[in-house]
Tab-separated table of C-alpha atoms in Angstrom:
chain	number	residue	atom	x	y	z
A	1184	UNK	CA	0.361	-0.009	0.004
A	1185	UNK	CA	1.479	3.508	-0.936
A	1186	UNK	CA	2.320	5.324	2.158
A	1187	UNK	CA	2.972	8.706	1.025
A	1188	UNK	CA	-0.031	10.458	2.527
A	1189	UNK	CA	1.513	9.964	5.731
A	1190	UNK	CA	5.468	9.644	5.458
A	1191	UNK	CA	5.879	13.281	4.568
A	1192	UNK	CA	3.763	14.680	8.284
A	1193	UNK	CA	5.791	17.047	9.780
A	1194	UNK	CA	7.015	17.799	13.065
A	1195	UNK	CA	8.353	21.447	14.228
A	1196	UNK	CA	10.544	19.792	17.219
A	1197	UNK	CA	10.601	17.042	19.952
A	1198	UNK	CA	7.906	18.419	21.837
A	1199	UNK	CA	4.634	17.865	22.807
A	1200	UNK	CA	1.825	19.147	20.674
A	1201	UNK	CA	-1.483	21.230	22.331
A	1202	UNK	CA	-3.424	18.085	22.254
A	1203	UNK	CA	-1.040	16.192	24.545
A	1204	UNK	CA	-2.565	19.164	27.459
A	1205	UNK	CA	-5.698	17.304	27.898
A	1206	UNK	CA	-4.801	13.810	26.576
A	1207	UNK	CA	-1.964	12.429	28.589
A	1208	UNK	CA	-3.509	13.030	31.930
A	1209	UNK	CA	-6.263	10.666	30.762
A	1210	UNK	CA	-3.902	8.525	28.965
A	1211	UNK	CA	-1.741	7.990	32.002
A	1212	UNK	CA	-4.514	7.385	34.658
A	1213	UNK	CA	-5.865	4.593	32.144
A	1214	UNK	CA	-2.395	3.366	31.815
A	1215	UNK	CA	-1.901	3.404	36.135
A	1216	UNK	CA	-5.208	2.106	36.147
A	1217	UNK	CA	-3.963	-1.286	33.616
A	1218	UNK	CA	-0.662	-1.443	35.780
A	1219	UNK	CA	-2.438	-2.398	39.366
A	1220	UNK	CA	-3.972	-5.733	37.710
A	1221	UNK	CA	-0.574	-6.810	35.964
A	1222	UNK	CA	3.089	-5.930	36.467
A	1223	UNK	CA	3.840	-6.139	32.799
A	1224	UNK	CA	4.066	-2.361	32.285
A	1225	UNK	CA	5.245	-2.633	28.046
A	1226	UNK	CA	3.408	-0.508	25.479
A	1227	UNK	CA	3.631	-0.590	21.960
A	1228	UNK	CA	3.029	3.162	20.559
A	1229	UNK	CA	1.442	3.176	17.134
A	1230	UNK	CA	2.366	6.094	15.299
A	1231	UNK	CA	4.917	8.031	18.095
A	1232	UNK	CA	5.668	10.937	16.042
A	1233	UNK	CA	8.461	12.874	17.517
A	1234	UNK	CA	8.734	10.518	20.687
A	1235	UNK	CA	7.388	13.184	23.101
A	1236	UNK	CA	4.924	10.908	24.555
A	1237	UNK	CA	7.066	7.902	24.661
A	1238	UNK	CA	9.678	9.905	26.610
A	1239	UNK	CA	6.877	11.037	28.873
A	1240	UNK	CA	5.865	7.555	29.575
A	1241	UNK	CA	9.405	6.009	29.596
A	1242	UNK	CA	9.918	8.651	32.411
A	1243	UNK	CA	6.818	7.044	34.496
A	1244	UNK	CA	8.550	3.612	34.297
A	1245	UNK	CA	6.578	2.512	30.894
A	1246	UNK	CA	8.706	0.429	28.726
A	1247	UNK	CA	7.373	2.099	25.546
A	1248	UNK	CA	8.494	0.306	21.974
A	1249	UNK	CA	6.987	2.525	19.032
A	1250	UNK	CA	7.068	3.503	15.268
A	1251	UNK	CA	5.798	5.915	12.778
A	1252	UNK	CA	5.896	6.475	8.929
A	1253	UNK	CA	6.639	10.099	9.416
A	1254	UNK	CA	11.216	10.412	8.513
A	1255	UNK	CA	11.017	13.763	10.059
A	1256	UNK	CA	9.272	12.734	13.421
A	1257	UNK	CA	11.636	9.735	13.844
A	1258	UNK	CA	14.413	12.101	13.085
A	1259	UNK	CA	13.626	14.462	16.052
A	1260	UNK	CA	12.874	11.366	18.164
A	1261	UNK	CA	16.075	9.958	17.722
A	1262	UNK	CA	17.581	13.335	17.847
A	1263	UNK	CA	15.940	14.011	21.562
A	1264	UNK	CA	15.431	10.762	23.149
A	1265	UNK	CA	18.497	8.425	21.294
A	1266	UNK	CA	17.864	5.685	24.273
A	1267	UNK	CA	14.415	5.005	23.184
A	1268	UNK	CA	13.296	2.375	20.843
A	1269	UNK	CA	11.359	3.893	18.446
A	1270	UNK	CA	11.862	3.408	14.536
A	1271	UNK	CA	10.068	4.055	10.884
A	1272	UNK	CA	7.454	2.004	10.080
A	1273	UNK	CA	3.217	2.234	9.707
A	1274	UNK	CA	0.429	0.216	10.588
A	1275	UNK	CA	0.932	-1.403	6.770
A	1276	UNK	CA	3.631	-3.243	7.965
A	1277	UNK	CA	3.796	-6.404	9.704
A	1278	UNK	CA	4.816	-5.191	13.208
A	1279	UNK	CA	3.589	-7.883	15.585
A	1280	UNK	CA	5.891	-9.824	13.244
A	1281	UNK	CA	9.010	-7.480	13.661
A	1282	UNK	CA	8.162	-6.568	17.277
A	1283	UNK	CA	6.277	-9.124	18.755
A	1284	UNK	CA	2.936	-8.858	21.102
A	1285	UNK	CA	2.382	-6.182	23.498
A	1286	UNK	CA	0.012	-6.013	26.346
A	1287	UNK	CA	-0.929	-2.078	25.730
A	1288	UNK	CA	-1.156	-0.584	22.239
A	1289	UNK	CA	-1.099	3.180	22.206
A	1290	UNK	CA	-2.015	5.592	19.339
A	1291	UNK	CA	-2.860	9.110	20.018
A	1292	UNK	CA	-4.815	11.247	17.453
A	1293	UNK	CA	-3.290	9.237	14.802
A	1294	UNK	CA	-6.674	7.273	13.217
A	1295	UNK	CA	-8.000	10.237	11.377
A	1296	UNK	CA	-5.267	10.819	9.076
A	1297	UNK	CA	-5.212	6.673	8.596
A	1298	UNK	CA	-6.576	5.804	4.788
A	1299	UNK	CA	-7.378	1.926	5.591
A	1300	UNK	CA	-8.779	2.381	9.077
A	1301	UNK	CA	-9.787	-1.137	9.008
A	1302	UNK	CA	-6.060	-2.539	8.410
A	1303	UNK	CA	-4.646	-0.098	10.950
A	1304	UNK	CA	-7.079	-1.594	13.356
A	1305	UNK	CA	-6.440	-5.198	12.212
A	1306	UNK	CA	-2.497	-4.296	13.060
A	1307	UNK	CA	-3.479	-3.137	16.693
A	1308	UNK	CA	-5.446	-6.038	17.310
A	1309	UNK	CA	-2.530	-8.328	16.065
A	1310	UNK	CA	0.097	-5.998	18.310
A	1311	UNK	CA	-1.676	-7.020	21.413
A	1312	UNK	CA	-1.001	-10.073	23.510
A	1313	UNK	CA	-4.695	-12.128	24.376
A	1314	UNK	CA	-6.514	-9.588	27.121
A	1315	UNK	CA	-4.189	-6.707	26.021
A	1316	UNK	CA	-5.585	-3.402	26.168
A	1317	UNK	CA	-5.737	-0.730	23.225
A	1318	UNK	CA	-6.028	2.790	23.796
A	1319	UNK	CA	-6.600	5.070	20.518
A	1320	UNK	CA	-8.231	8.264	20.914
A	1321	UNK	CA	-8.987	10.527	18.004
A	1322	UNK	CA	-10.862	14.263	17.573
A	1323	UNK	CA	-14.637	13.516	18.755
A	1324	UNK	CA	-17.703	14.593	16.818
A	1325	UNK	CA	-20.710	14.252	18.172
A	1326	UNK	CA	-23.996	16.312	17.571
A	1327	UNK	CA	-23.893	19.560	19.761
A	1328	UNK	CA	-19.812	19.537	18.795
A	1329	UNK	CA	-20.697	19.649	15.173
A	1330	UNK	CA	-23.558	22.068	15.603
A	1331	UNK	CA	-21.212	24.532	17.596
A	1332	UNK	CA	-18.860	24.036	14.662
A	1333	UNK	CA	-21.403	24.779	11.919
A	1334	UNK	CA	-22.748	28.197	14.132
A	1335	UNK	CA	-19.768	29.439	14.747
A	1336	UNK	CA	-18.087	28.954	11.134
A	1337	UNK	CA	-15.619	26.893	11.768
A	1338	UNK	CA	-16.106	24.191	9.970
A	1339	UNK	CA	-13.443	24.802	7.472
A	1340	UNK	CA	-11.067	25.450	9.810
A	1341	UNK	CA	-11.920	21.984	11.469
A	1342	UNK	CA	-11.793	19.501	8.280
A	1343	UNK	CA	-8.618	20.631	7.101
A	1344	UNK	CA	-9.136	20.496	3.893
A	1345	UNK	CA	-6.118	22.470	3.038
A	1346	UNK	CA	-3.686	21.020	5.437
A	1347	UNK	CA	-1.535	18.706	3.955
A	1348	UNK	CA	-1.034	15.323	5.552
A	1349	UNK	CA	-3.982	16.265	7.854
A	1350	UNK	CA	-7.509	14.220	8.547
A	1351	UNK	CA	-8.893	12.467	6.400
A	1352	UNK	CA	-11.151	10.647	8.938
A	1353	UNK	CA	-13.773	12.156	11.398
A	1354	UNK	CA	-15.009	9.701	13.997
A	1355	UNK	CA	-18.059	9.328	16.491
A	1356	UNK	CA	-18.309	7.152	19.355
A	1357	UNK	CA	-20.696	5.153	17.485
A	1358	UNK	CA	-18.380	4.875	14.173
A	1359	UNK	CA	-15.340	3.664	16.208
A	1360	UNK	CA	-17.291	1.634	18.136
A	1361	UNK	CA	-18.416	-0.326	14.998
A	1362	UNK	CA	-14.648	-0.083	13.840
A	1363	UNK	CA	-13.011	-1.575	16.836
A	1364	UNK	CA	-15.933	-4.727	17.280
A	1365	UNK	CA	-15.078	-5.515	13.184
A	1366	UNK	CA	-11.549	-5.867	14.563
A	1367	UNK	CA	-12.781	-8.274	17.459
A	1368	UNK	CA	-12.077	-5.947	20.209
A	1369	UNK	CA	-14.530	-6.244	23.315
A	1370	UNK	CA	-15.392	-4.408	26.163
A	1371	UNK	CA	-15.269	-1.292	24.369
A	1372	UNK	CA	-15.896	2.361	26.295
A	1373	UNK	CA	-14.835	5.756	25.453
A	1374	UNK	CA	-13.491	8.988	27.680
A	1375	UNK	CA	-13.906	12.490	26.468
A	1376	UNK	CA	-11.266	14.652	26.962
A	1377	UNK	CA	-10.643	18.644	26.242
A	1378	UNK	CA	-13.533	20.807	27.265
A	1379	UNK	CA	-16.916	19.579	28.617
A	1380	UNK	CA	-18.139	16.518	27.456
A	1381	UNK	CA	-20.419	17.472	24.884
A	1382	UNK	CA	-17.846	20.042	23.180
A	1383	UNK	CA	-14.919	17.574	23.954
A	1384	UNK	CA	-11.868	18.171	21.644
A	1385	UNK	CA	-10.700	14.552	21.454
A	1386	UNK	CA	-11.988	10.936	22.905
A	1387	UNK	CA	-10.413	8.240	23.981
A	1388	UNK	CA	-11.879	4.618	23.316
A	1389	UNK	CA	-10.263	1.486	25.516
A	1390	UNK	CA	-10.867	-1.434	24.209
A	1391	UNK	CA	-9.362	-5.258	24.823
A	1392	UNK	CA	-8.491	-8.325	22.968
A	1393	UNK	CA	-10.211	-11.443	23.947
């Protein structure tokens, strides 16, 4: 499959983006609750970008392996965090064959950029060990959120038509739930983060591999 739409995704540096400010507190809380049930603290980050999330989780005691198709992102990650296990790669590769399986697969603000989301979630499933947990975030789309965008004239800015390598899929809880269930994941639940729930910026899906 042609990966050109995401190979060129650009990062200015190795720092957090604005979305990490509201995503990471919830993600770390979810991870720590998982850690209470298991002593294994290995995470595979699918779409590790510039390495900033992997670095933050490593500082909290997690063993992170990650891949990203962005050449520039991985370059920033290797320069800033040379000790981390971050590599070029994408969900269209045989990642489980190369890196094995993990109790947790994390992917933040990635699936909205993916041309073939079923392939993406199939890779998430394959990377998970039996009983493992997938944690995926993506911008939230619900009725009130979409209505507010329309009423304030921000639809063009939100749907990012002029952003090279930007968002091409726009998920609701219902559509993302369908996708995850199609892949075989179960016990799916959602958290909305950033602003009040009805106008949330993103949603975090947590699902389990049977």
